Amino acid sequence: MLSIYGDLHIHIGRAAGQAVKITASRQLELKSILYRDAPRKGLEMVGVVDAGTLPVSQELEVMLETGELQELRAGGFLARNGVLLIAACELESIEGVHWIIYLPGLENLREYQRFIRSRVHNMQLSTQRIRISSKELVNLSYILEGILCPAHAFTPHKGIYGSWTDSLKTAMGSDYRQLRVIELGLSADSDMAATIKETRAFAFLSNSDAHSADNIGREYNRFRLNNKNFQEFKYSLENIQGRRITANFGLDPRLGKYHRSYCLACSTISTEAPPVSQCHRCGSNRLVMGVYDRIAAIQDQEEPSHPAGRPPYYYRVPIKQLPGVGPKLYEKMLNYFENEITLMEGADQADIARIAGEKIAALIIKMRKGRLPIIPGGGGHYGKVQKNSD
Ligand SMILES: [Zn+2]
Ligand SMILES: [Zn+2]
């Protein structure tokens, strides 16, 4: 079986000469994600969530014509360098929450576009609000043979648990049973999610939600698959015959920009025991609820309970964000270790020290063990790795 790394939530800034995601970097283009960014990071599977926009699907078709991509019979698109593209669409339902539909092929993508054409303002742009309910989305995804996944499920910004409901079971009714997977988002990890009992039914994805090339792979998953294609990806979410997600890798939730509650009145990130829904400093209740606080408010058990086979969740910090790593050193390390994931997961401490010095080597080993000291984030401000951490 194959063991590969994948990041299933990446945005496109520009395609076919047009802006696609306004908040995303213009350098973020389909071709460069597949042929430059994914290999540099060490990803063999990437999910591009703006595939339903007209410019991106146009570009996809051109790449199929030129042979830069090949559509696979079992779903998915294979680039010549072996990177598997999973085409996906992130959208906002009428409840104001974000969902991703992963789709197997071009025909399903066209069907998706035909369906949403009359329900959306602008087919050029991504993550548009669509006049469709979350329950209807379950149906749509079924018809398209897709996989439906709530995006960044716990964030106050458009996450299903973060901004819509305490319980998907209640909100979705019987359609809840059709859901197989949720995306944890940058500010949550498996243990936090698993204090909500109903999440036992789901596989957890840890993805980057990258709006720039640098952020691709800031979270990723390791998959065990028989082959690289859409069908195998789907099997891995359902643990079918040995296919599975074998590990989640993500930011320490404290690094996430919505980890703790944040007071809009006095700009303070809370430090008190969760859930914090009123500012301890100025008393205001104009708060952006933190993911940690939100989960503490809706959890139905204090200790996480995981189903058998739930993979471990490892804390990672992108190498570039480690104190002391500048662009030059980063390039030097990539040249030596081939890609960032090899460096993070496999490289020997002595080898790293030879290229980057003892200090950086020690930091990377500390990170692997999840022992980096962190200053928590909140209210849209990322947390940080503490400098002088020894
Ligand atoms: Zn989103
Ligand atoms: Zn997104």
Tab-separated table of N, CA and C in Angstrom, residues 181-278:
chain	number	residue	atom	x	y	z
A	181	VAL	N	-17.194	12.908	7.225
A	181	VAL	CA	-15.922	13.568	7.503
A	181	VAL	C	-16.155	15.034	7.873
A	182	ILE	N	-15.349	15.555	8.780
A	182	ILE	CA	-15.319	16.999	9.009
A	182	ILE	C	-13.880	17.501	8.990
A	183	GLU	N	-13.739	18.759	8.644
A	183	GLU	CA	-12.418	19.389	8.664
A	183	GLU	C	-12.259	20.114	9.999
A	184	LEU	N	-11.153	19.847	10.687
A	184	LEU	CA	-10.973	20.381	12.039
A	184	LEU	C	-10.726	21.884	12.047
A	185	GLY	N	-10.015	22.400	11.062
A	185	GLY	CA	-9.661	23.824	11.053
A	185	GLY	C	-8.412	24.062	11.879
A	186	LEU	N	-7.799	25.219	11.674
A	186	LEU	CA	-6.477	25.477	12.247
A	186	LEU	C	-6.484	25.582	13.772
A	187	SER	N	-7.602	25.961	14.346
A	187	SER	CA	-7.601	26.234	15.787
A	187	SER	C	-8.072	25.056	16.632
A	188	ALA	N	-8.339	23.914	16.007
A	188	ALA	CA	-8.805	22.751	16.761
A	188	ALA	C	-7.949	21.530	16.439
A	189	ASP	N	-7.918	20.569	17.349
A	189	ASP	CA	-7.257	19.296	17.070
A	189	ASP	C	-8.227	18.158	17.377
A	190	SER	N	-7.791	16.915	17.185
A	190	SER	CA	-8.679	15.763	17.346
A	190	SER	C	-9.229	15.656	18.761
A	191	ASP	N	-8.380	15.881	19.756
A	191	ASP	CA	-8.835	15.752	21.140
A	191	ASP	C	-9.922	16.767	21.476
A	192	MET	N	-9.736	17.997	21.002
A	192	MET	CA	-10.761	19.007	21.269
A	192	MET	C	-12.083	18.606	20.621
A	193	ALA	N	-12.017	18.193	19.354
A	193	ALA	CA	-13.239	17.823	18.633
A	193	ALA	C	-13.940	16.643	19.306
A	194	ALA	N	-13.142	15.702	19.817
A	194	ALA	CA	-13.704	14.462	20.355
A	194	ALA	C	-14.318	14.631	21.747
A	195	THR	N	-14.394	15.865	22.251
A	195	THR	CA	-15.176	16.086	23.472
A	195	THR	C	-16.644	16.329	23.117
A	196	ILE	N	-16.929	16.361	21.819
A	196	ILE	CA	-18.319	16.406	21.351
A	196	ILE	C	-18.632	15.005	20.832
A	197	LYS	N	-19.483	14.308	21.552
A	197	LYS	CA	-19.662	12.862	21.309
A	197	LYS	C	-20.009	12.526	19.859
A	198	GLU	N	-20.890	13.334	19.261
A	198	GLU	CA	-21.373	12.944	17.933
A	198	GLU	C	-20.269	12.956	16.881
A	199	THR	N	-19.120	13.578	17.180
A	199	THR	CA	-18.041	13.580	16.174
A	199	THR	C	-17.355	12.224	16.061
A	200	ARG	N	-17.708	11.281	16.934
A	200	ARG	CA	-17.172	9.915	16.809
A	200	ARG	C	-17.465	9.314	15.445
A	201	ALA	N	-18.558	9.775	14.852
A	201	ALA	CA	-18.984	9.199	13.571
A	201	ALA	C	-18.126	9.681	12.395
A	202	PHE	N	-17.257	10.660	12.622
A	202	PHE	CA	-16.562	11.278	11.488
A	202	PHE	C	-15.080	10.964	11.435
A	203	ALA	N	-14.573	10.927	10.191
A	203	ALA	CA	-13.126	11.004	10.003
A	203	ALA	C	-12.747	12.479	10.117
A	204	PHE	N	-11.545	12.751	10.588
A	204	PHE	CA	-11.083	14.131	10.737
A	204	PHE	C	-10.039	14.448	9.675
A	205	LEU	N	-10.248	15.562	8.965
A	205	LEU	CA	-9.223	16.049	8.045
A	205	LEU	C	-8.552	17.276	8.651
A	206	SER	N	-7.243	17.354	8.495
A	206	SER	CA	-6.502	18.545	8.927
A	206	SER	C	-5.875	19.158	7.675
A	207	ASN	N	-6.457	20.263	7.223
A	207	ASN	CA	-6.033	20.894	5.970
A	207	ASN	C	-5.615	22.340	6.194
A	208	SER	N	-4.938	22.892	5.184
A	208	SER	CA	-4.327	24.210	5.390
A	208	SER	C	-5.268	25.396	5.192
A	209	ASP	N	-6.306	25.262	4.337
A	209	ASP	CA	-7.101	26.412	3.906
A	209	ASP	C	-6.159	27.513	3.408
A	210	ALA	N	-5.192	27.127	2.580
A	210	ALA	CA	-4.153	28.057	2.128
A	210	ALA	C	-4.722	29.103	1.167
A	211	HIS	N	-4.403	30.378	1.466
A	211	HIS	CA	-4.714	31.480	0.566
A	211	HIS	C	-3.426	32.019	-0.063
A	212	SER	N	-2.301	31.358	0.238
A	212	SER	CA	-1.029	31.747	-0.365
A	212	SER	C	-0.167	30.497	-0.467
A	213	ALA	N	0.812	30.535	-1.385
A	213	ALA	CA	1.643	29.346	-1.617
A	213	ALA	C	2.378	28.941	-0.338
A	214	ASP	N	2.803	29.913	0.426
A	214	ASP	CA	3.521	29.638	1.667
A	214	ASP	C	2.721	28.792	2.646
A	215	ASN	N	1.421	28.998	2.638
A	215	ASN	CA	0.586	28.307	3.621
A	215	ASN	C	0.130	26.918	3.194
A	216	ILE	N	0.418	26.547	1.949
A	216	ILE	CA	0.062	25.194	1.515
A	216	ILE	C	0.757	24.204	2.443
A	217	GLY	N	0.023	23.222	2.930
A	217	GLY	CA	0.616	22.195	3.780
A	217	GLY	C	0.953	22.665	5.182
A	218	ARG	N	0.387	23.792	5.638
A	218	ARG	CA	0.650	24.118	7.057
A	218	ARG	C	-0.094	23.126	7.944
A	219	GLU	N	-1.148	22.487	7.387
A	219	GLU	CA	-1.703	21.280	7.996
A	219	GLU	C	-1.822	20.239	6.894
A	220	TYR	N	-1.682	18.971	7.238
A	220	TYR	CA	-1.783	17.920	6.233
A	220	TYR	C	-2.142	16.599	6.881
A	221	ASN	N	-2.439	15.618	6.026
A	221	ASN	CA	-2.846	14.309	6.511
A	221	ASN	C	-1.961	13.258	5.862
A	222	ARG	N	-1.765	12.147	6.570
A	222	ARG	CA	-1.083	11.029	5.917
A	222	ARG	C	-2.123	9.949	5.621
A	223	PHE	N	-2.132	9.499	4.371
A	223	PHE	CA	-3.133	8.527	3.928
A	223	PHE	C	-2.473	7.197	3.587
A	224	ARG	N	-3.167	6.113	3.906
A	224	ARG	CA	-2.747	4.818	3.380
A	224	ARG	C	-3.758	4.395	2.318
A	225	LEU	N	-3.266	4.277	1.104
A	225	LEU	CA	-4.135	4.010	-0.043
A	225	LEU	C	-3.523	2.905	-0.901
A	226	ASN	N	-4.399	2.252	-1.677
A	226	ASN	CA	-3.893	1.262	-2.642
A	226	ASN	C	-3.324	1.922	-3.869
A	227	ASN	N	-3.900	3.064	-4.215
A	227	ASN	CA	-3.546	3.782	-5.426
A	227	ASN	C	-3.850	5.242	-5.229
A	228	LYS	N	-3.329	6.070	-6.116
A	228	LYS	CA	-3.676	7.482	-6.014
A	228	LYS	C	-4.866	7.782	-6.915
A	229	ASN	N	-6.048	7.835	-6.352
A	229	ASN	CA	-7.218	8.294	-7.103
A	229	ASN	C	-8.335	8.682	-6.131
A	230	PHE	N	-9.406	9.248	-6.685
A	230	PHE	CA	-10.503	9.763	-5.860
A	230	PHE	C	-11.168	8.654	-5.042
A	231	GLN	N	-11.404	7.513	-5.705
A	231	GLN	CA	-12.083	6.408	-5.036
A	231	GLN	C	-11.326	5.969	-3.787
A	232	GLU	N	-10.009	5.896	-3.904
A	232	GLU	CA	-9.185	5.482	-2.769
A	232	GLU	C	-9.249	6.525	-1.645
A	233	PHE	N	-9.272	7.799	-2.032
A	233	PHE	CA	-9.426	8.877	-1.045
A	233	PHE	C	-10.729	8.685	-0.277
A	234	LYS	N	-11.785	8.393	-1.028
A	234	LYS	CA	-13.087	8.179	-0.404
A	234	LYS	C	-13.045	6.974	0.545
A	235	TYR	N	-12.444	5.884	0.097
A	235	TYR	CA	-12.318	4.688	0.946
A	235	TYR	C	-11.578	5.020	2.236
A	236	SER	N	-10.569	5.854	2.124
A	236	SER	CA	-9.745	6.136	3.306
A	236	SER	C	-10.558	6.845	4.398
A	237	LEU	N	-11.585	7.603	3.992
A	237	LEU	CA	-12.416	8.301	4.967
A	237	LEU	C	-13.375	7.333	5.651
A	238	GLU	N	-13.583	6.179	5.005
A	238	GLU	CA	-14.524	5.196	5.560
A	238	GLU	C	-13.799	3.965	6.095
A	239	ASN	N	-12.491	4.017	6.141
A	239	ASN	CA	-11.676	2.897	6.641
A	239	ASN	C	-11.987	1.588	5.918
A	240	ILE	N	-12.059	1.636	4.613
A	240	ILE	CA	-12.419	0.428	3.878
A	240	ILE	C	-11.173	-0.379	3.519
A	241	GLN	N	-11.165	-1.609	3.963
A	241	GLN	CA	-10.093	-2.562	3.647
A	241	GLN	C	-8.695	-1.978	3.713
A	242	GLY	N	-8.407	-1.445	4.861
A	242	GLY	CA	-7.030	-1.021	5.108
A	242	GLY	C	-6.704	0.391	4.658
A	243	ARG	N	-7.573	0.984	3.835
A	243	ARG	CA	-7.329	2.389	3.497
A	243	ARG	C	-7.767	3.231	4.679
A	244	ARG	N	-6.945	4.178	5.023
A	244	ARG	CA	-7.321	5.050	6.130
A	244	ARG	C	-6.413	6.280	6.220
A	245	ILE	N	-6.859	7.209	7.032
A	245	ILE	CA	-5.964	8.311	7.390
A	245	ILE	C	-5.125	7.786	8.542
A	246	THR	N	-3.806	7.790	8.391
A	246	THR	CA	-2.971	7.202	9.444
A	246	THR	C	-2.429	8.257	10.397
A	247	ALA	N	-2.489	9.524	10.021
A	247	ALA	CA	-2.086	10.578	10.955
A	247	ALA	C	-2.590	11.931	10.464
A	248	ASN	N	-2.914	12.786	11.421
A	248	ASN	CA	-3.193	14.200	11.132
A	248	ASN	C	-2.015	15.018	11.632
A	249	PHE	N	-1.639	16.014	10.839
A	249	PHE	CA	-0.559	16.908	11.246
A	249	PHE	C	-1.105	18.323	11.161
A	250	GLY	N	-0.970	19.061	12.242
A	250	GLY	CA	-1.520	20.404	12.160
A	250	GLY	C	-0.876	21.337	13.152
A	251	LEU	N	-1.260	22.562	13.021
A	251	LEU	CA	-0.771	23.557	13.956
A	251	LEU	C	-1.231	23.187	15.362
A	252	ASP	N	-0.417	23.439	16.307
A	252	ASP	CA	-0.856	23.440	17.682
A	252	ASP	C	-2.052	24.398	17.705
A	253	PRO	N	-3.222	23.965	18.212
A	253	PRO	CA	-4.412	24.822	18.129
A	253	PRO	C	-4.171	26.217	18.689
A	254	ARG	N	-3.256	26.326	19.623
A	254	ARG	CA	-2.973	27.645	20.220
A	254	ARG	C	-2.368	28.609	19.209
A	255	LEU	N	-1.842	28.064	18.099
A	255	LEU	CA	-1.302	28.932	17.047
A	255	LEU	C	-2.394	29.468	16.133
A	256	GLY	N	-3.573	28.835	16.178
A	256	GLY	CA	-4.666	29.221	15.291
A	256	GLY	C	-5.171	30.618	15.620
A	257	LYS	N	-5.708	31.314	14.610
A	257	LYS	CA	-6.063	32.711	14.851
A	257	LYS	C	-7.400	32.880	15.547
A	258	TYR	N	-8.127	31.778	15.737
A	258	TYR	CA	-9.378	31.864	16.487
A	258	TYR	C	-9.351	30.946	17.697
A	259	HIS	N	-8.175	30.718	18.271
A	259	HIS	CA	-8.111	29.733	19.357
A	259	HIS	C	-8.884	30.196	20.598
A	260	ARG	N	-8.571	31.387	21.096
A	260	ARG	CA	-9.246	31.878	22.298
A	260	ARG	C	-10.203	33.019	21.953
A	261	SER	N	-11.120	33.288	22.866
A	261	SER	CA	-12.048	34.398	22.674
A	261	SER	C	-11.264	35.709	22.640
A	262	TYR	N	-11.809	36.644	21.867
A	262	TYR	CA	-11.111	37.900	21.624
A	262	TYR	C	-12.087	39.050	21.813
A	263	CYS	N	-11.697	40.023	22.637
A	263	CYS	CA	-12.589	41.145	22.919
A	263	CYS	C	-12.425	42.226	21.857
A	264	LEU	N	-13.528	42.572	21.185
A	264	LEU	CA	-13.469	43.586	20.139
A	264	LEU	C	-13.378	44.985	20.734
A	265	ALA	N	-13.805	45.118	22.005
A	265	ALA	CA	-13.776	46.441	22.636
A	265	ALA	C	-12.371	46.829	23.070
A	266	CYS	N	-11.628	45.909	23.698
A	266	CYS	CA	-10.313	46.305	24.201
A	266	CYS	C	-9.171	45.489	23.576
A	267	SER	N	-9.480	44.731	22.510
A	267	SER	CA	-8.472	43.978	21.749
A	267	SER	C	-7.619	43.044	22.613
A	268	THR	N	-8.271	42.345	23.548
A	268	THR	CA	-7.524	41.417	24.396
A	268	THR	C	-7.872	39.978	24.047
A	269	ILE	N	-6.844	39.131	23.965
A	269	ILE	CA	-7.069	37.695	23.804
A	269	ILE	C	-7.201	37.102	25.205
A	270	SER	N	-8.286	36.396	25.462
A	270	SER	CA	-8.551	35.923	26.822
A	270	SER	C	-7.576	34.835	27.236
A	271	THR	N	-7.326	34.758	28.535
A	271	THR	CA	-6.447	33.717	29.066
A	271	THR	C	-7.138	32.917	30.166
A	272	GLU	N	-8.367	33.312	30.540
A	272	GLU	CA	-9.074	32.633	31.619
A	272	GLU	C	-9.595	31.272	31.144
A	273	ALA	N	-10.019	30.459	32.129
A	273	ALA	CA	-10.543	29.127	31.801
A	273	ALA	C	-11.740	29.256	30.849
A	274	PRO	N	-11.828	28.382	29.825
A	274	PRO	CA	-12.938	28.463	28.878
A	274	PRO	C	-14.218	27.903	29.498
A	275	PRO	N	-15.394	28.231	28.970
A	275	PRO	CA	-15.616	29.185	27.878
A	275	PRO	C	-15.684	30.633	28.354
A	276	VAL	N	-14.967	31.501	27.676
A	276	VAL	CA	-15.022	32.927	27.977
A	276	VAL	C	-15.984	33.595	26.995
A	277	SER	N	-17.085	34.190	27.532
A	277	SER	CA	-18.018	34.866	26.629
A	277	SER	C	-18.203	36.328	27.048
A	278	GLN	N	-17.442	36.730	28.073
A	278	GLN	CA	-17.434	38.139	28.465
A	278	GLN	C	-15.990	38.509	28.819
